[in-house]
JSON list of C-alpha atoms in Angstrom, two decimals:
[
{"chain": "Q", "resi": 1, "resn": "ARG", "atom": "CA", "xyz": [2.60, -34.38, -15.27]},
{"chain": "Q", "resi": 2, "resn": "LYS", "atom": "CA", "xyz": [2.78, -30.86, -13.06]},
{"chain": "Q", "resi": 3, "resn": "LYS", "atom": "CA", "xyz": [-0.62, -29.01, -13.60]},
{"chain": "Q", "resi": 4, "resn": "ALA", "atom": "CA", "xyz": [0.40, -25.30, -15.26]},
{"chain": "Q", "resi": 5, "resn": "PRO", "atom": "CA", "xyz": [-0.64, -22.72, -12.70]},
{"chain": "Q", "resi": 6, "resn": "GLN", "atom": "CA", "xyz": [-4.25, -20.58, -13.22]},
{"chain": "Q", "resi": 7, "resn": "GLY", "atom": "CA", "xyz": [-5.24, -17.09, -12.87]},
{"chain": "Q", "resi": 8, "resn": "LYS", "atom": "CA", "xyz": [-3.29, -15.11, -10.55]},
{"chain": "Q", "resi": 9, "resn": "ASP", "atom": "CA", "xyz": [-1.03, -17.21, -9.82]},
{"chain": "Q", "resi": 10, "resn": "MET", "atom": "CA", "xyz": [0.69, -17.65, -13.29]},
{"chain": "Q", "resi": 11, "resn": "ASN", "atom": "CA", "xyz": [5.13, -17.15, -13.27]},
{"chain": "Q", "resi": 12, "resn": "LEU", "atom": "CA", "xyz": [5.93, -16.84, -16.42]},
{"chain": "Q", "resi": 13, "resn": "SER", "atom": "CA", "xyz": [9.53, -16.99, -15.37]},
{"chain": "Q", "resi": 14, "resn": "GLU", "atom": "CA", "xyz": [10.06, -20.91, -16.24]},
{"chain": "Q", "resi": 15, "resn": "PRO", "atom": "CA", "xyz": [8.13, -20.67, -19.73]},
{"chain": "Q", "resi": 16, "resn": "SER", "atom": "CA", "xyz": [10.24, -17.60, -20.39]},
{"chain": "Q", "resi": 17, "resn": "LYS", "atom": "CA", "xyz": [13.52, -19.95, -19.59]},
{"chain": "Q", "resi": 18, "resn": "LYS", "atom": "CA", "xyz": [12.24, -22.26, -21.90]},
{"chain": "Q", "resi": 19, "resn": "VAL", "atom": "CA", "xyz": [11.38, -20.34, -24.89]},
{"chain": "Q", "resi": 20, "resn": "VAL", "atom": "CA", "xyz": [15.26, -18.76, -24.32]},
{"chain": "Q", "resi": 21, "resn": "LYS", "atom": "CA", "xyz": [16.69, -22.18, -24.11]},
{"chain": "Q", "resi": 22, "resn": "ILE", "atom": "CA", "xyz": [14.55, -23.56, -27.32]},
{"chain": "Q", "resi": 23, "resn": "LEU", "atom": "CA", "xyz": [16.19, -20.72, -28.88]},
{"chain": "Q", "resi": 24, "resn": "LYS", "atom": "CA", "xyz": [19.58, -21.12, -27.68]},
{"chain": "Q", "resi": 25, "resn": "ILE", "atom": "CA", "xyz": [20.58, -17.73, -27.51]},
{"chain": "Q", "resi": 26, "resn": "LYS", "atom": "CA", "xyz": [23.72, -17.02, -26.11]},
{"chain": "Q", "resi": 27, "resn": "LYS", "atom": "CA", "xyz": [25.74, -13.58, -25.22]},
{"chain": "Q", "resi": 28, "resn": "LYS", "atom": "CA", "xyz": [26.64, -12.55, -28.43]},
{"chain": "Q", "resi": 29, "resn": "ASP", "atom": "CA", "xyz": [23.14, -12.80, -29.44]},
{"chain": "Q", "resi": 30, "resn": "SER", "atom": "CA", "xyz": [20.73, -9.07, -29.84]},
{"chain": "Q", "resi": 31, "resn": "VAL", "atom": "CA", "xyz": [17.23, -9.93, -29.13]},
{"chain": "Q", "resi": 32, "resn": "LEU", "atom": "CA", "xyz": [14.29, -7.37, -30.09]},
{"chain": "Q", "resi": 33, "resn": "ILE", "atom": "CA", "xyz": [11.10, -8.30, -28.61]},
{"chain": "Q", "resi": 34, "resn": "ILE", "atom": "CA", "xyz": [8.26, -6.92, -30.61]},
{"chain": "Q", "resi": 35, "resn": "THR", "atom": "CA", "xyz": [5.05, -7.12, -28.38]},
{"chain": "Q", "resi": 36, "resn": "ASP", "atom": "CA", "xyz": [1.42, -4.92, -28.33]},
{"chain": "Q", "resi": 37, "resn": "LYS", "atom": "CA", "xyz": [-0.35, -3.77, -25.37]},
{"chain": "Q", "resi": 38, "resn": "LYS", "atom": "CA", "xyz": [-2.34, -7.37, -24.72]},
{"chain": "Q", "resi": 39, "resn": "ARG", "atom": "CA", "xyz": [0.79, -9.20, -24.69]},
{"chain": "Q", "resi": 40, "resn": "GLU", "atom": "CA", "xyz": [3.23, -7.28, -22.61]},
{"chain": "Q", "resi": 41, "resn": "LYS", "atom": "CA", "xyz": [3.36, -8.86, -19.32]},
{"chain": "Q", "resi": 42, "resn": "ILE", "atom": "CA", "xyz": [4.68, -11.82, -21.57]},
{"chain": "Q", "resi": 43, "resn": "ALA", "atom": "CA", "xyz": [7.20, -9.76, -22.87]},
{"chain": "Q", "resi": 44, "resn": "LYS", "atom": "CA", "xyz": [8.32, -8.61, -19.74]},
{"chain": "Q", "resi": 45, "resn": "ALA", "atom": "CA", "xyz": [8.76, -11.85, -18.58]},
{"chain": "Q", "resi": 46, "resn": "ILE", "atom": "CA", "xyz": [10.95, -13.08, -21.78]},
{"chain": "Q", "resi": 47, "resn": "TYR", "atom": "CA", "xyz": [12.95, -9.73, -21.07]},
{"chain": "Q", "resi": 48, "resn": "GLU", "atom": "CA", "xyz": [13.58, -10.65, -17.94]},
{"chain": "Q", "resi": 49, "resn": "VAL", "atom": "CA", "xyz": [15.20, -13.75, -18.55]},
{"chain": "Q", "resi": 50, "resn": "SER", "atom": "CA", "xyz": [17.08, -13.11, -22.06]},
{"chain": "Q", "resi": 51, "resn": "SER", "atom": "CA", "xyz": [18.35, -9.65, -21.00]},
{"chain": "Q", "resi": 52, "resn": "LYS", "atom": "CA", "xyz": [20.63, -11.45, -18.14]},
{"chain": "Q", "resi": 53, "resn": "ILE", "atom": "CA", "xyz": [22.26, -13.12, -21.24]},
{"chain": "Q", "resi": 54, "resn": "CYS", "atom": "CA", "xyz": [22.46, -10.63, -23.93]},
{"chain": "Q", "resi": 55, "resn": "LYS", "atom": "CA", "xyz": [21.41, -7.07, -25.02]},
{"chain": "Q", "resi": 56, "resn": "VAL", "atom": "CA", "xyz": [17.75, -7.05, -25.67]},
{"chain": "Q", "resi": 57, "resn": "LYS", "atom": "CA", "xyz": [15.19, -4.42, -26.65]},
{"chain": "Q", "resi": 58, "resn": "VAL", "atom": "CA", "xyz": [11.50, -4.47, -26.53]},
{"chain": "Q", "resi": 59, "resn": "VAL", "atom": "CA", "xyz": [9.52, -2.81, -28.79]},
{"chain": "Q", "resi": 60, "resn": "LYS", "atom": "CA", "xyz": [5.65, -2.18, -28.24]},
{"chain": "Q", "resi": 61, "resn": "ILE", "atom": "CA", "xyz": [3.62, -2.39, -31.50]},
{"chain": "Q", "resi": 62, "resn": "PRO", "atom": "CA", "xyz": [-0.22, -0.77, -32.31]},
{"chain": "Q", "resi": 63, "resn": "VAL", "atom": "CA", "xyz": [-2.69, -4.39, -31.83]},
{"chain": "Q", "resi": 64, "resn": "ALA", "atom": "CA", "xyz": [-2.88, -5.46, -35.05]},
{"chain": "Q", "resi": 65, "resn": "ASP", "atom": "CA", "xyz": [-6.46, -5.43, -37.06]},
{"chain": "Q", "resi": 66, "resn": "HIS", "atom": "CA", "xyz": [-6.09, -9.20, -38.76]},
{"chain": "Q", "resi": 67, "resn": "SER", "atom": "CA", "xyz": [-3.02, -11.71, -38.24]},
{"chain": "Q", "resi": 68, "resn": "GLY", "atom": "CA", "xyz": [-0.78, -11.27, -41.24]},
{"chain": "Q", "resi": 69, "resn": "GLN", "atom": "CA", "xyz": [-0.55, -6.94, -40.98]},
{"chain": "Q", "resi": 70, "resn": "GLU", "atom": "CA", "xyz": [2.75, -5.96, -41.26]},
{"chain": "Q", "resi": 71, "resn": "PRO", "atom": "CA", "xyz": [4.40, -4.13, -38.17]},
{"chain": "Q", "resi": 72, "resn": "PRO", "atom": "CA", "xyz": [5.56, -0.51, -38.54]},
{"chain": "Q", "resi": 73, "resn": "LYS", "atom": "CA", "xyz": [8.37, 0.00, -41.27]},
{"chain": "Q", "resi": 74, "resn": "LYS", "atom": "CA", "xyz": [10.47, 1.27, -38.23]},
{"chain": "Q", "resi": 75, "resn": "VAL", "atom": "CA", "xyz": [10.20, -2.22, -36.46]},
{"chain": "Q", "resi": 76, "resn": "ALA", "atom": "CA", "xyz": [10.46, -4.02, -40.02]},
{"chain": "Q", "resi": 77, "resn": "LYS", "atom": "CA", "xyz": [14.00, -2.45, -40.54]},
{"chain": "Q", "resi": 78, "resn": "MET", "atom": "CA", "xyz": [15.02, -2.98, -36.69]},
{"chain": "Q", "resi": 79, "resn": "MET", "atom": "CA", "xyz": [14.38, -6.77, -37.21]},
{"chain": "Q", "resi": 80, "resn": "LYS", "atom": "CA", "xyz": [17.02, -7.13, -39.39]},
{"chain": "Q", "resi": 81, "resn": "GLN", "atom": "CA", "xyz": [19.56, -5.81, -37.20]},
{"chain": "Q", "resi": 82, "resn": "TYR", "atom": "CA", "xyz": [19.10, -8.55, -34.37]},
{"chain": "Q", "resi": 83, "resn": "SER", "atom": "CA", "xyz": [20.22, -11.95, -34.27]},
{"chain": "Q", "resi": 84, "resn": "PHE", "atom": "CA", "xyz": [16.74, -13.04, -32.51]},
{"chain": "Q", "resi": 85, "resn": "VAL", "atom": "CA", "xyz": [13.29, -11.34, -32.86]},
{"chain": "Q", "resi": 86, "resn": "ILE", "atom": "CA", "xyz": [11.04, -13.06, -30.28]},
{"chain": "Q", "resi": 87, "resn": "ALA", "atom": "CA", "xyz": [6.98, -11.46, -31.34]},
{"chain": "Q", "resi": 88, "resn": "PRO", "atom": "CA", "xyz": [4.44, -12.35, -28.38]},
{"chain": "Q", "resi": 89, "resn": "THR", "atom": "CA", "xyz": [1.47, -10.34, -29.96]},
{"chain": "Q", "resi": 90, "resn": "SER", "atom": "CA", "xyz": [-1.71, -10.75, -30.26]},
{"chain": "Q", "resi": 91, "resn": "GLY", "atom": "CA", "xyz": [-2.33, -10.92, -34.17]},
{"chain": "Q", "resi": 92, "resn": "SER", "atom": "CA", "xyz": [0.35, -12.91, -36.39]},
{"chain": "Q", "resi": 93, "resn": "ILE", "atom": "CA", "xyz": [3.41, -11.64, -37.81]},
{"chain": "Q", "resi": 94, "resn": "THR", "atom": "CA", "xyz": [4.89, -14.93, -38.61]},
{"chain": "Q", "resi": 95, "resn": "HIS", "atom": "CA", "xyz": [4.20, -14.34, -42.79]},
{"chain": "Q", "resi": 96, "resn": "THR", "atom": "CA", "xyz": [4.37, -11.10, -43.15]},
{"chain": "Q", "resi": 97, "resn": "LYS", "atom": "CA", "xyz": [7.29, -9.13, -45.52]},
{"chain": "Q", "resi": 98, "resn": "ALA", "atom": "CA", "xyz": [9.21, -7.76, -42.20]},
{"chain": "Q", "resi": 99, "resn": "SER", "atom": "CA", "xyz": [9.59, -11.69, -40.99]},
{"chain": "Q", "resi": 100, "resn": "GLN", "atom": "CA", "xyz": [10.41, -13.18, -44.05]},
{"chain": "Q", "resi": 101, "resn": "SER", "atom": "CA", "xyz": [13.07, -10.50, -44.98]},
{"chain": "Q", "resi": 102, "resn": "ALA", "atom": "CA", "xyz": [14.45, -10.56, -41.17]},
{"chain": "Q", "resi": 103, "resn": "VAL", "atom": "CA", "xyz": [14.80, -14.51, -41.67]},
{"chain": "Q", "resi": 104, "resn": "LYS", "atom": "CA", "xyz": [16.95, -13.66, -45.18]},
{"chain": "Q", "resi": 105, "resn": "ASN", "atom": "CA", "xyz": [19.49, -10.95, -43.43]},
{"chain": "Q", "resi": 106, "resn": "GLY", "atom": "CA", "xyz": [20.09, -13.89, -41.08]},
{"chain": "Q", "resi": 107, "resn": "THR", "atom": "CA", "xyz": [17.45, -12.97, -38.15]},
{"chain": "Q", "resi": 108, "resn": "THR", "atom": "CA", "xyz": [16.00, -16.00, -36.19]},
{"chain": "Q", "resi": 109, "resn": "VAL", "atom": "CA", "xyz": [12.12, -15.18, -35.87]},
{"chain": "Q", "resi": 110, "resn": "ALA", "atom": "CA", "xyz": [10.03, -16.96, -33.37]},
{"chain": "Q", "resi": 111, "resn": "THR", "atom": "CA", "xyz": [6.73, -15.33, -33.39]},
{"chain": "Q", "resi": 112, "resn": "LEU", "atom": "CA", "xyz": [4.05, -16.01, -30.54]},
{"chain": "Q", "resi": 113, "resn": "PRO", "atom": "CA", "xyz": [0.78, -15.05, -31.96]},
{"chain": "Q", "resi": 114, "resn": "SER", "atom": "CA", "xyz": [-2.05, -15.18, -29.47]},
{"chain": "Q", "resi": 115, "resn": "ILE", "atom": "CA", "xyz": [-0.17, -16.60, -26.71]},
{"chain": "Q", "resi": 116, "resn": "THR", "atom": "CA", "xyz": [-1.47, -16.06, -23.43]},
{"chain": "Q", "resi": 117, "resn": "GLU", "atom": "CA", "xyz": [-0.31, -16.57, -19.88]},
{"chain": "Q", "resi": 118, "resn": "GLN", "atom": "CA", "xyz": [-2.00, -19.92, -19.70]},
{"chain": "Q", "resi": 119, "resn": "ILE", "atom": "CA", "xyz": [-0.80, -21.14, -22.86]},
{"chain": "Q", "resi": 120, "resn": "MET", "atom": "CA", "xyz": [2.93, -20.25, -21.80]},
{"chain": "Q", "resi": 121, "resn": "ASN", "atom": "CA", "xyz": [2.65, -21.85, -18.52]},
{"chain": "Q", "resi": 122, "resn": "GLN", "atom": "CA", "xyz": [1.10, -25.09, -20.02]},
{"chain": "Q", "resi": 123, "resn": "SER", "atom": "CA", "xyz": [3.90, -25.30, -22.53]},
{"chain": "Q", "resi": 124, "resn": "ILE", "atom": "CA", "xyz": [6.51, -25.60, -20.01]},
{"chain": "Q", "resi": 125, "resn": "ASN", "atom": "CA", "xyz": [5.55, -29.09, -19.71]},
{"chain": "Q", "resi": 126, "resn": "ALA", "atom": "CA", "xyz": [5.73, -29.86, -23.24]},
{"chain": "Q", "resi": 127, "resn": "ASP", "atom": "CA", "xyz": [8.62, -32.40, -24.14]},
{"chain": "Q", "resi": 128, "resn": "ILE", "atom": "CA", "xyz": [10.30, -30.80, -27.15]},
{"chain": "Q", "resi": 129, "resn": "GLN", "atom": "CA", "xyz": [12.15, -34.01, -28.50]},
{"chain": "Q", "resi": 130, "resn": "LYS", "atom": "CA", "xyz": [8.73, -35.95, -28.50]},
{"chain": "Q", "resi": 131, "resn": "LEU", "atom": "CA", "xyz": [7.09, -32.81, -30.00]},
{"chain": "Q", "resi": 132, "resn": "GLN", "atom": "CA", "xyz": [9.56, -32.69, -32.93]},
{"chain": "Q", "resi": 133, "resn": "ASN", "atom": "CA", "xyz": [9.92, -36.58, -33.43]},
{"chain": "Q", "resi": 134, "resn": "TYR", "atom": "CA", "xyz": [5.97, -36.50, -33.85]},
{"chain": "Q", "resi": 135, "resn": "THR", "atom": "CA", "xyz": [6.24, -33.44, -36.40]},
{"chain": "Q", "resi": 136, "resn": "LYS", "atom": "CA", "xyz": [9.03, -35.49, -38.63]},
{"chain": "Q", "resi": 137, "resn": "LYS", "atom": "CA", "xyz": [6.55, -37.98, -38.96]},
{"chain": "Q", "resi": 138, "resn": "LEU", "atom": "CA", "xyz": [3.38, -36.37, -39.37]},
{"chain": "Q", "resi": 139, "resn": "TYR", "atom": "CA", "xyz": [5.68, -34.06, -42.27]},
{"chain": "Q", "resi": 140, "resn": "GLU", "atom": "CA", "xyz": [6.72, -37.12, -43.56]},
{"chain": "Q", "resi": 141, "resn": "LYS", "atom": "CA", "xyz": [3.21, -38.25, -44.34]},
{"chain": "Q", "resi": 142, "resn": "VAL", "atom": "CA", "xyz": [1.87, -35.08, -45.60]},
{"chain": "Q", "resi": 143, "resn": "ASN", "atom": "CA", "xyz": [4.76, -34.06, -47.68]},
{"chain": "Q", "resi": 144, "resn": "SER", "atom": "CA", "xyz": [4.35, -37.35, -49.64]},
{"chain": "Q", "resi": 145, "resn": "ALA", "atom": "CA", "xyz": [0.78, -37.20, -50.12]},
{"chain": "Q", "resi": 146, "resn": "LYS", "atom": "CA", "xyz": [-1.67, -36.24, -53.02]},
{"chain": "Q", "resi": 147, "resn": "GLU", "atom": "CA", "xyz": [-4.61, -36.27, -50.86]},
{"chain": "Q", "resi": 148, "resn": "ILE", "atom": "CA", "xyz": [-5.52, -35.59, -47.58]},
{"chain": "Q", "resi": 149, "resn": "LYS", "atom": "CA", "xyz": [-8.68, -36.92, -45.97]},
{"chain": "Q", "resi": 150, "resn": "ILE", "atom": "CA", "xyz": [-9.91, -35.72, -42.43]},
{"chain": "Q", "resi": 151, "resn": "THR", "atom": "CA", "xyz": [-12.78, -37.70, -40.77]},
{"chain": "Q", "resi": 152, "resn": "THR", "atom": "CA", "xyz": [-14.05, -37.42, -36.87]},
{"chain": "Q", "resi": 153, "resn": "PRO", "atom": "CA", "xyz": [-16.61, -39.31, -35.03]},
{"chain": "Q", "resi": 154, "resn": "SER", "atom": "CA", "xyz": [-18.55, -36.19, -34.65]},
{"chain": "Q", "resi": 155, "resn": "GLY", "atom": "CA", "xyz": [-19.36, -36.41, -38.68]},
{"chain": "Q", "resi": 156, "resn": "THR", "atom": "CA", "xyz": [-16.54, -34.02, -40.12]},
{"chain": "Q", "resi": 157, "resn": "ASN", "atom": "CA", "xyz": [-15.36, -35.38, -43.44]},
{"chain": "Q", "resi": 158, "resn": "LEU", "atom": "CA", "xyz": [-13.33, -32.89, -44.74]},
{"chain": "Q", "resi": 159, "resn": "SER", "atom": "CA", "xyz": [-10.68, -33.87, -48.07]},
{"chain": "Q", "resi": 160, "resn": "PHE", "atom": "CA", "xyz": [-8.13, -31.58, -50.15]},
{"chain": "Q", "resi": 161, "resn": "LYS", "atom": "CA", "xyz": [-5.78, -32.24, -52.94]},
{"chain": "Q", "resi": 162, "resn": "THR", "atom": "CA", "xyz": [-1.86, -31.42, -51.91]},
{"chain": "Q", "resi": 163, "resn": "THR", "atom": "CA", "xyz": [-0.68, -30.39, -55.45]},
{"chain": "Q", "resi": 164, "resn": "GLY", "atom": "CA", "xyz": [1.73, -27.53, -55.44]},
{"chain": "Q", "resi": 165, "resn": "ARG", "atom": "CA", "xyz": [1.68, -26.91, -51.80]},
{"chain": "Q", "resi": 166, "resn": "LYS", "atom": "CA", "xyz": [4.78, -26.54, -49.95]},
{"chain": "Q", "resi": 167, "resn": "TRP", "atom": "CA", "xyz": [4.70, -28.02, -46.39]},
{"chain": "Q", "resi": 168, "resn": "MET", "atom": "CA", "xyz": [7.03, -26.58, -43.70]},
{"chain": "Q", "resi": 169, "resn": "LYS", "atom": "CA", "xyz": [7.67, -27.91, -40.26]},
{"chain": "Q", "resi": 170, "resn": "ASP", "atom": "CA", "xyz": [6.45, -25.68, -37.25]},
{"chain": "Q", "resi": 171, "resn": "ASP", "atom": "CA", "xyz": [8.45, -27.96, -34.26]},
{"chain": "Q", "resi": 172, "resn": "ALA", "atom": "CA", "xyz": [10.38, -25.41, -32.04]},
{"chain": "Q", "resi": 173, "resn": "ASN", "atom": "CA", "xyz": [13.76, -26.08, -34.05]},
{"chain": "Q", "resi": 174, "resn": "PHE", "atom": "CA", "xyz": [14.89, -22.73, -34.96]},
{"chain": "Q", "resi": 175, "resn": "LYS", "atom": "CA", "xyz": [18.12, -23.83, -36.20]}
]
C-alpha cells in the first residue's frame, strides 16, 4: 500500500478526482461546493476537478460554532438548485434541515465534515468496494440486533439497547 504524502507535499488532485468519480458526476450535472475558511484548499481542489466536467459554484460559509448548525438561508436555498452538493466544512451539515430538504428535492449531498488534507490523501487508497461490503455486513448485524455490547482489551465495556433506532449505511454509495 502506497503511503499518503504528508505536510507540504500533499496534492489534493487525486483524492478530489476520487470524490468526483465516487459521486459519478456527469456533464449534465451541476455542483455546489460549500466550504468555510478552514477547508478552502480542499474545496478549491474539488472545484478544479469537477469544473472540468460540469457547472460548479463554490460558496463559503462562516465556520460553524458546532456540528449540525444550519448553513445560511441563502445557501440552504441554493442547495436545492444543484444536482450535487459537496461540503468540505469544519463542522457537519449532514443532518441539517437544509441538507435533508435538498435531498428530498433530488440533490445528492456529500458532506465531508472535519476533512483534512491528510485524510483526503489517505482516503485515495481506500478500496470502496471493500468498504461497501464491510459496511453491508456490519449494517445487517446492527440492524437486527436488540442490544449492542462493545468491549475492548483496555477495559471498555459499553452496552445499549437498539429498540427504536434507525440504522443507516454510510458507505460512499451516493445513488
